GROMACS .gro file of N, CA, C and O in nm:
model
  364
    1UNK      N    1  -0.513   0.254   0.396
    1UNK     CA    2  -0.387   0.189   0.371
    1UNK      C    3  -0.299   0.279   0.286
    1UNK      O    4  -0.341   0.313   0.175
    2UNK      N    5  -0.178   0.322   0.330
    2UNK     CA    6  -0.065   0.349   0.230
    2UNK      C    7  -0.049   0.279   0.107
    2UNK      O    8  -0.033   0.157   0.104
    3UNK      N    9  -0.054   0.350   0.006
    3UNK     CA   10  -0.036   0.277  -0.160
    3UNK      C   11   0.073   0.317  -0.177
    3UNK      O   12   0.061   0.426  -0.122
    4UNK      N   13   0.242   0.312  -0.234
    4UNK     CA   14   0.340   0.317  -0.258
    4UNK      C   15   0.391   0.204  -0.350
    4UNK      O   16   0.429   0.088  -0.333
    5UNK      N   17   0.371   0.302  -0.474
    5UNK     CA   18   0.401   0.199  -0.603
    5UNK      C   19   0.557   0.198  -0.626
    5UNK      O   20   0.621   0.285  -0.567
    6UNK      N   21   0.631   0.100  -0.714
    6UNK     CA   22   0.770   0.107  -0.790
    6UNK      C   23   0.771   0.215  -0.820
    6UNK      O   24   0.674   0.276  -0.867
    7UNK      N   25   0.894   0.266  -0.795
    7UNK     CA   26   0.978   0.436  -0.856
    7UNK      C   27   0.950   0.363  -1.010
    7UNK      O   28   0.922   0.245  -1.035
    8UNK      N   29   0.966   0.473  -1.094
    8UNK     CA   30   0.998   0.461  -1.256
    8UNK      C   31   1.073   0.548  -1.306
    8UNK      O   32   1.070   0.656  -1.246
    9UNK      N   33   1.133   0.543  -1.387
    9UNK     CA   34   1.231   0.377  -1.438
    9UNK      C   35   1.307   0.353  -1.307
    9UNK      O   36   1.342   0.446  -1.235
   10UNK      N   37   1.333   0.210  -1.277
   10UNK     CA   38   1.392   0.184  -1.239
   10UNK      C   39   1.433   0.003  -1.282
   10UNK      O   40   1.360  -0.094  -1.264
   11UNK      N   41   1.558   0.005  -1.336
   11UNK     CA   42   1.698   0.083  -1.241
   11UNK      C   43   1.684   0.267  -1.298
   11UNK      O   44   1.594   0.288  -1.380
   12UNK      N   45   1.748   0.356  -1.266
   12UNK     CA   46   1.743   0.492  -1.345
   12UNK      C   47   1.906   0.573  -1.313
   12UNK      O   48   2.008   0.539  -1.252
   13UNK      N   49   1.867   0.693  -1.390
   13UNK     CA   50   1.992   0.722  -1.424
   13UNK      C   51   2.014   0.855  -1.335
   13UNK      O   52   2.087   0.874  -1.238
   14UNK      N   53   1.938   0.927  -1.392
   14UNK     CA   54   1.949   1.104  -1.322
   14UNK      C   55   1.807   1.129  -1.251
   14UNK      O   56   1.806   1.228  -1.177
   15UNK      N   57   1.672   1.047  -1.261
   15UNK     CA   58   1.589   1.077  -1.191
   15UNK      C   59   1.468   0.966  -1.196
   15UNK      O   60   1.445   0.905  -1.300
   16UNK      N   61   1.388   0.942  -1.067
   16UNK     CA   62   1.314   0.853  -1.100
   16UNK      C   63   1.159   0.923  -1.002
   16UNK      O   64   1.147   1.023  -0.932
   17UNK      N   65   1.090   0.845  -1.030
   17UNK     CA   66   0.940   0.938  -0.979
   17UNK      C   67   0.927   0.796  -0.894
   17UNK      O   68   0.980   0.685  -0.901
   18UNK      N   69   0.812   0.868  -0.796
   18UNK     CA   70   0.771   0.773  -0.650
   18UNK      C   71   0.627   0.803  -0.690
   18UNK      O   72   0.610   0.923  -0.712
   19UNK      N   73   0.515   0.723  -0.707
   19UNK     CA   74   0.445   0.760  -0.695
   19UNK      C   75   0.354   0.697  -0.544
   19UNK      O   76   0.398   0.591  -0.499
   20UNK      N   77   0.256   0.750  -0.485
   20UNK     CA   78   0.206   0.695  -0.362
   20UNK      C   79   0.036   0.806  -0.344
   20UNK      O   80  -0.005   0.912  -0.391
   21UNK      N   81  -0.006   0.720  -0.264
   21UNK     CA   82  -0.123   0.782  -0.204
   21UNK      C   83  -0.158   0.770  -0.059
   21UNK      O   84  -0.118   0.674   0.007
   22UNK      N   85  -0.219   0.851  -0.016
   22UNK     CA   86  -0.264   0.878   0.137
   22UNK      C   87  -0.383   0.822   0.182
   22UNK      O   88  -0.487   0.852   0.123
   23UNK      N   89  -0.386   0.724   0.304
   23UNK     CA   90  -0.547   0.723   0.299
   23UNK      C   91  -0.608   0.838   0.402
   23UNK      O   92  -0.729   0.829   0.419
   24UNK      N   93  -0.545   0.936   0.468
   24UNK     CA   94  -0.566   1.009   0.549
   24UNK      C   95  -0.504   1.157   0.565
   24UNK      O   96  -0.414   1.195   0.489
   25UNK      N   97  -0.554   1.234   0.662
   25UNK     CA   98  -0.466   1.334   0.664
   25UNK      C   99  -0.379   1.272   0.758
   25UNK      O  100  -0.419   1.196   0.846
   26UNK      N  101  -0.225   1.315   0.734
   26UNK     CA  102  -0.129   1.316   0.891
   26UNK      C  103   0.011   1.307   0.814
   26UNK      O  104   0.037   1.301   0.694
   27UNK      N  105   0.057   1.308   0.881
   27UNK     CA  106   0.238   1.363   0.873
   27UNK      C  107   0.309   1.244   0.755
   27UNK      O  108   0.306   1.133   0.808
   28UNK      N  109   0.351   1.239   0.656
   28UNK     CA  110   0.452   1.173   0.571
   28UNK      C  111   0.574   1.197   0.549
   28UNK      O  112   0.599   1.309   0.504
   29UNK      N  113   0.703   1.088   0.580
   29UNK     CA  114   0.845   1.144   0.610
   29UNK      C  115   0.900   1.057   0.473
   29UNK      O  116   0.880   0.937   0.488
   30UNK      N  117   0.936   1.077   0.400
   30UNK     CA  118   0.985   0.975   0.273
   30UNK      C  119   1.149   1.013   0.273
   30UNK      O  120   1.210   1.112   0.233
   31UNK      N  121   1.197   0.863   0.350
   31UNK     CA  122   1.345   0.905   0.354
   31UNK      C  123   1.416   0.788   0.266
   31UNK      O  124   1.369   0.676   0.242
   32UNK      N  125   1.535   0.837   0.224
   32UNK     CA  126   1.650   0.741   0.087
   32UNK      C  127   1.746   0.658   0.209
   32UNK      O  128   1.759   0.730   0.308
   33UNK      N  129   1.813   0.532   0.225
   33UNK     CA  130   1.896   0.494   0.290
   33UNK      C  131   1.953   0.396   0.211
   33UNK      O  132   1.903   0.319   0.128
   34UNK      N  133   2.115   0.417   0.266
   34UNK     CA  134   2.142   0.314   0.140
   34UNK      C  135   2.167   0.188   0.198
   34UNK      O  136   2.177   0.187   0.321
   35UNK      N  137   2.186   0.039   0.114
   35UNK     CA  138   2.219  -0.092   0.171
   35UNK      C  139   2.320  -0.084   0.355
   35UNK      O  140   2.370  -0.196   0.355
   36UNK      N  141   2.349  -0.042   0.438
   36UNK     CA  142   2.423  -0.036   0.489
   36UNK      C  143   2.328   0.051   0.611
   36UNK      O  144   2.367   0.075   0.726
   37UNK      N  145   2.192   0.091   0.549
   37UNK     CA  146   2.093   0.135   0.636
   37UNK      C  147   2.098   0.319   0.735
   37UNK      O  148   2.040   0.370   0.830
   38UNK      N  149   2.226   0.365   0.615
   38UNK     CA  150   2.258   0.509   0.655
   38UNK      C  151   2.173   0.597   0.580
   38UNK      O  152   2.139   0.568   0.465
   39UNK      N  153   2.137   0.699   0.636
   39UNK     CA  154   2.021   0.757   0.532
   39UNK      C  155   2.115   0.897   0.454
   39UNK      O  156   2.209   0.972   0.482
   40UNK      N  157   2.019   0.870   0.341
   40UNK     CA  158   2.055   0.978   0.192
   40UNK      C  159   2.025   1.091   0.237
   40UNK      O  160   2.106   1.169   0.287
   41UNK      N  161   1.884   1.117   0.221
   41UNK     CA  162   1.831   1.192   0.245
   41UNK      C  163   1.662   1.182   0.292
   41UNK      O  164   1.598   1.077   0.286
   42UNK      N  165   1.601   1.328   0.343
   42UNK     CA  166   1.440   1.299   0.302
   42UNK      C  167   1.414   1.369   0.229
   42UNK      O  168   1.459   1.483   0.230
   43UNK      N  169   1.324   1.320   0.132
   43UNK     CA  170   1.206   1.347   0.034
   43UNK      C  171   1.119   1.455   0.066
   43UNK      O  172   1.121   1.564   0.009
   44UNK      N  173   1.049   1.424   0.151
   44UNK     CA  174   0.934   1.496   0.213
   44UNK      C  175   0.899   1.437   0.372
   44UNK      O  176   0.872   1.323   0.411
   45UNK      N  177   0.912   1.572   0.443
   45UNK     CA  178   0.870   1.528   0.597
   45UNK      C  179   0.757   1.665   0.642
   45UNK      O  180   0.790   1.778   0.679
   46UNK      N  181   0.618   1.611   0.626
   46UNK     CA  182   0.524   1.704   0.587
   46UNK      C  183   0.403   1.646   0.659
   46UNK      O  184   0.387   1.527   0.687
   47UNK      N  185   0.287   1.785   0.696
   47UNK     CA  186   0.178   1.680   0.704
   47UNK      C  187   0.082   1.727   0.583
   47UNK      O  188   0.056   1.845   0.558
   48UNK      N  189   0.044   1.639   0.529
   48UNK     CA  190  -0.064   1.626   0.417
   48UNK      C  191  -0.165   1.570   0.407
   48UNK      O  192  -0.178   1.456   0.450
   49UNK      N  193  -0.275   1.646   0.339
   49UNK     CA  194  -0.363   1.592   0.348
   49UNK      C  195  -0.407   1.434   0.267
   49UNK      O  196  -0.353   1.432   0.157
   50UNK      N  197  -0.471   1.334   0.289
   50UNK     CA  198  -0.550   1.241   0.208
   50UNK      C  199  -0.481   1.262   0.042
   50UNK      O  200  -0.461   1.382   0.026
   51UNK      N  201  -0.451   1.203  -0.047
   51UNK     CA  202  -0.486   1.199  -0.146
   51UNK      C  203  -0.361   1.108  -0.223
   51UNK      O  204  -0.292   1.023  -0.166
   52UNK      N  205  -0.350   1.147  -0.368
   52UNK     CA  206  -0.210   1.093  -0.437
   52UNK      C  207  -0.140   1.208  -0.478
   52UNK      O  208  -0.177   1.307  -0.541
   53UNK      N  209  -0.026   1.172  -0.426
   53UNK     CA  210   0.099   1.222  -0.506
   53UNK      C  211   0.243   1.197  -0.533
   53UNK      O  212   0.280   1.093  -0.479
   54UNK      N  213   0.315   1.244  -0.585
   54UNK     CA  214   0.401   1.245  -0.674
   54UNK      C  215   0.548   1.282  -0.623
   54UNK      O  216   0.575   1.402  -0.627
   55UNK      N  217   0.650   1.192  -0.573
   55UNK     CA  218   0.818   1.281  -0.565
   55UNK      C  219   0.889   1.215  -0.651
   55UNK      O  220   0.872   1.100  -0.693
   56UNK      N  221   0.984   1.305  -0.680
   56UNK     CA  222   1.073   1.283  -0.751
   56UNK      C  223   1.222   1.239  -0.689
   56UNK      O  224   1.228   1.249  -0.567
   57UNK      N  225   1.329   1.198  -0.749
   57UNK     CA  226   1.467   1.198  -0.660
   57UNK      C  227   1.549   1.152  -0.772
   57UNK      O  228   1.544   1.049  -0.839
   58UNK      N  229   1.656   1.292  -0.777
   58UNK     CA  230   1.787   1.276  -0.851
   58UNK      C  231   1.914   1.220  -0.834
   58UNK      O  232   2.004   1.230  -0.918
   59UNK      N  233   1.925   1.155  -0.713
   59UNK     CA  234   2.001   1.082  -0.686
   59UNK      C  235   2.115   1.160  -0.583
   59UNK      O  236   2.229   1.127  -0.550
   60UNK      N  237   2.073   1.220  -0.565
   60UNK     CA  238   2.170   1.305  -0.462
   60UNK      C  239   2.144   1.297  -0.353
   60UNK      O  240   2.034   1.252  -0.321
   61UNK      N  241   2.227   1.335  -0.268
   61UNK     CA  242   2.203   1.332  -0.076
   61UNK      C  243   2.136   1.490  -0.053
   61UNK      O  244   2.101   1.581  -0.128
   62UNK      N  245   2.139   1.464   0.124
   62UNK     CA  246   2.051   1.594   0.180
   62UNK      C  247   2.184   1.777   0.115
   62UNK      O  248   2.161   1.897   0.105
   63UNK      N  249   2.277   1.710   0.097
   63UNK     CA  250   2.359   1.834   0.057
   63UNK      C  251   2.394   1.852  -0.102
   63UNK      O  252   2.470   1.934  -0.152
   64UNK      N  253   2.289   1.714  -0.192
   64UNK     CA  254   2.339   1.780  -0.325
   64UNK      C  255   2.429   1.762  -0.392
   64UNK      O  256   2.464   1.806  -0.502
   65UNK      N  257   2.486   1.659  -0.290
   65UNK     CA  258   2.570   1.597  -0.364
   65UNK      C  259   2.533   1.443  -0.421
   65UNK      O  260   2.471   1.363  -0.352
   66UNK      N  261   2.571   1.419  -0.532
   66UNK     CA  262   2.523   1.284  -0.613
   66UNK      C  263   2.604   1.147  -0.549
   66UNK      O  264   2.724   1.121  -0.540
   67UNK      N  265   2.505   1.087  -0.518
   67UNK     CA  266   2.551   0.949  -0.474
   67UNK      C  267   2.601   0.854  -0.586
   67UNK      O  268   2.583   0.881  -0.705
   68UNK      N  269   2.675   0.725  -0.536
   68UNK     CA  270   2.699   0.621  -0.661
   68UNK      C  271   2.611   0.514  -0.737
   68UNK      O  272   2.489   0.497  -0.741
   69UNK      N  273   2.693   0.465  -0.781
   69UNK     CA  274   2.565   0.407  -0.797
   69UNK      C  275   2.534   0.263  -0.712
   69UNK      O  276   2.617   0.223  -0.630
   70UNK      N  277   2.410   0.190  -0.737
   70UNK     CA  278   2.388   0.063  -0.586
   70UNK      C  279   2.239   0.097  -0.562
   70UNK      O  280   2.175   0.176  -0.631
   71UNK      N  281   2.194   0.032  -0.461
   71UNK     CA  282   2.103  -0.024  -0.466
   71UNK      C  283   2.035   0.063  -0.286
   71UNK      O  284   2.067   0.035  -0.170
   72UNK      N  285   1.956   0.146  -0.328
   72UNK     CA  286   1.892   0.243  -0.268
   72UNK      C  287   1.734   0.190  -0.197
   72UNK      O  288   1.650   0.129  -0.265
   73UNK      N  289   1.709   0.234  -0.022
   73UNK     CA  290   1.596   0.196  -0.014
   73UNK      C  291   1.493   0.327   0.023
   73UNK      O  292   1.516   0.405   0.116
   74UNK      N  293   1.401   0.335  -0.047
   74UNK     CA  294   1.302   0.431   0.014
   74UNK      C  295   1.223   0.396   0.094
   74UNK      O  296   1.155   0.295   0.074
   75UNK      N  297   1.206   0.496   0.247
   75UNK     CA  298   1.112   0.367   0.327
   75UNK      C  299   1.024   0.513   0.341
   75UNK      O  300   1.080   0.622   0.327
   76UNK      N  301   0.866   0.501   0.372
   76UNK     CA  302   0.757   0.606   0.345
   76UNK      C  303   0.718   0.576   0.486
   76UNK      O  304   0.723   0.459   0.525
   77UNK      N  305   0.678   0.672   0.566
   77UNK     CA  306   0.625   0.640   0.696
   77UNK      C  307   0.496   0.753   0.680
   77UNK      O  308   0.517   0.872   0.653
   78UNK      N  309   0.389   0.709   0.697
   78UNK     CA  310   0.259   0.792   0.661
   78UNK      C  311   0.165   0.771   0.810
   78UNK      O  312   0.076   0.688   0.796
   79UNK      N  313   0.172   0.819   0.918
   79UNK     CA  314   0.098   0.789   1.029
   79UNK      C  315   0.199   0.692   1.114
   79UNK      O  316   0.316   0.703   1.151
   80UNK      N  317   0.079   0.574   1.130
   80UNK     CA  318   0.167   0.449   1.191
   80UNK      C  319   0.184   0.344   1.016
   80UNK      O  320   0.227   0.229   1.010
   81UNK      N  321   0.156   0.391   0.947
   81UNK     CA  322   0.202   0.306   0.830
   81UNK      C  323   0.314   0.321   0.777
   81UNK      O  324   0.375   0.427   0.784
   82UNK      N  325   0.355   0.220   0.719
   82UNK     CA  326   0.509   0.227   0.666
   82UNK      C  327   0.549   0.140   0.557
   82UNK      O  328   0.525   0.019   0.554
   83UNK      N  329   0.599   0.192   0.483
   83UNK     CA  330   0.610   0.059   0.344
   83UNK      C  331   0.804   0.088   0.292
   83UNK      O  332   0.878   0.175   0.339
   84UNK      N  333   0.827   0.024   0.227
   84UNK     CA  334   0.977   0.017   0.149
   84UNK      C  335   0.971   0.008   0.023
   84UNK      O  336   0.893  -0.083  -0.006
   85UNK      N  337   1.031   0.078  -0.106
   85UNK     CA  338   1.069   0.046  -0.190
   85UNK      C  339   1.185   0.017  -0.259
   85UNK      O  340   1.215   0.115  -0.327
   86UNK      N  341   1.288  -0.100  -0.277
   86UNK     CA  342   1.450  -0.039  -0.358
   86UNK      C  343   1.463   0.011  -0.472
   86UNK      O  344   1.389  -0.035  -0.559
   87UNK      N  345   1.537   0.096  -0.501
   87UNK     CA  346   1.551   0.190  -0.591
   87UNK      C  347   1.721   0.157  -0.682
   87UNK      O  348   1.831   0.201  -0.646
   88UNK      N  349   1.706   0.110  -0.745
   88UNK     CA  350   1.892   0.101  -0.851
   88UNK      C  351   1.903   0.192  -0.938
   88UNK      O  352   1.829   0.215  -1.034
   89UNK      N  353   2.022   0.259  -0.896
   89UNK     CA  354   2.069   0.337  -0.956
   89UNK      C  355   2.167   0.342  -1.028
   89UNK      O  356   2.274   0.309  -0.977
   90UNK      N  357   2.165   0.378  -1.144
   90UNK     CA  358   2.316   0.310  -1.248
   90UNK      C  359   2.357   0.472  -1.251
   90UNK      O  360   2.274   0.562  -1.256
   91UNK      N  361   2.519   0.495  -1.247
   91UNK     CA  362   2.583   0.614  -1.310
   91UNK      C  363   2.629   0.535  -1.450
   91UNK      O  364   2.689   0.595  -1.538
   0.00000   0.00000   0.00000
């Protein structure tokens, strides 16, 4: 099973951590979309092995540029598994 805990801190300001674990090896795509279901950016679109780890996200899109602030969803697709977290972001 995919483990995908609450970002921390959240709500947050300039950065918040994802933490999650793998139950397998195979491909993980961790993408940002905002209320309106347009995507930010991805995180990580990788294949990895089994285990736990760790992303981070500063609040910016795929070009770096800083988004506003509102109410952000991270959705994790790990195999055929898939989970959501929302993410608030205050400027």
């Amino acid at each position: 099973q995919l483990f995908l805990s609450p970002n921390y801190p959240n709500p947050f300001n300039s950065l918040t951590t994802i933490n999650f674990q793998t139950p397998n090896h195979s491909q993980v795509i961790a993408s940002i979309f905002d209320v309106r279901g347009q995507k930010i950016c991805t995180l990580i679109n990788d294949d990895i092995p089994a285990g736990a780890y760790l992303l981070t996200w500063n609040g910016t899109d795929n070009t770096g540029k800083a988004v506003g602030s509102g109410v952000y969803i991270l959705e994790m697709k790990c195999g055929k598994l898939e989970k959501t977290i929302k993410l608030d972001l205050l400027r």
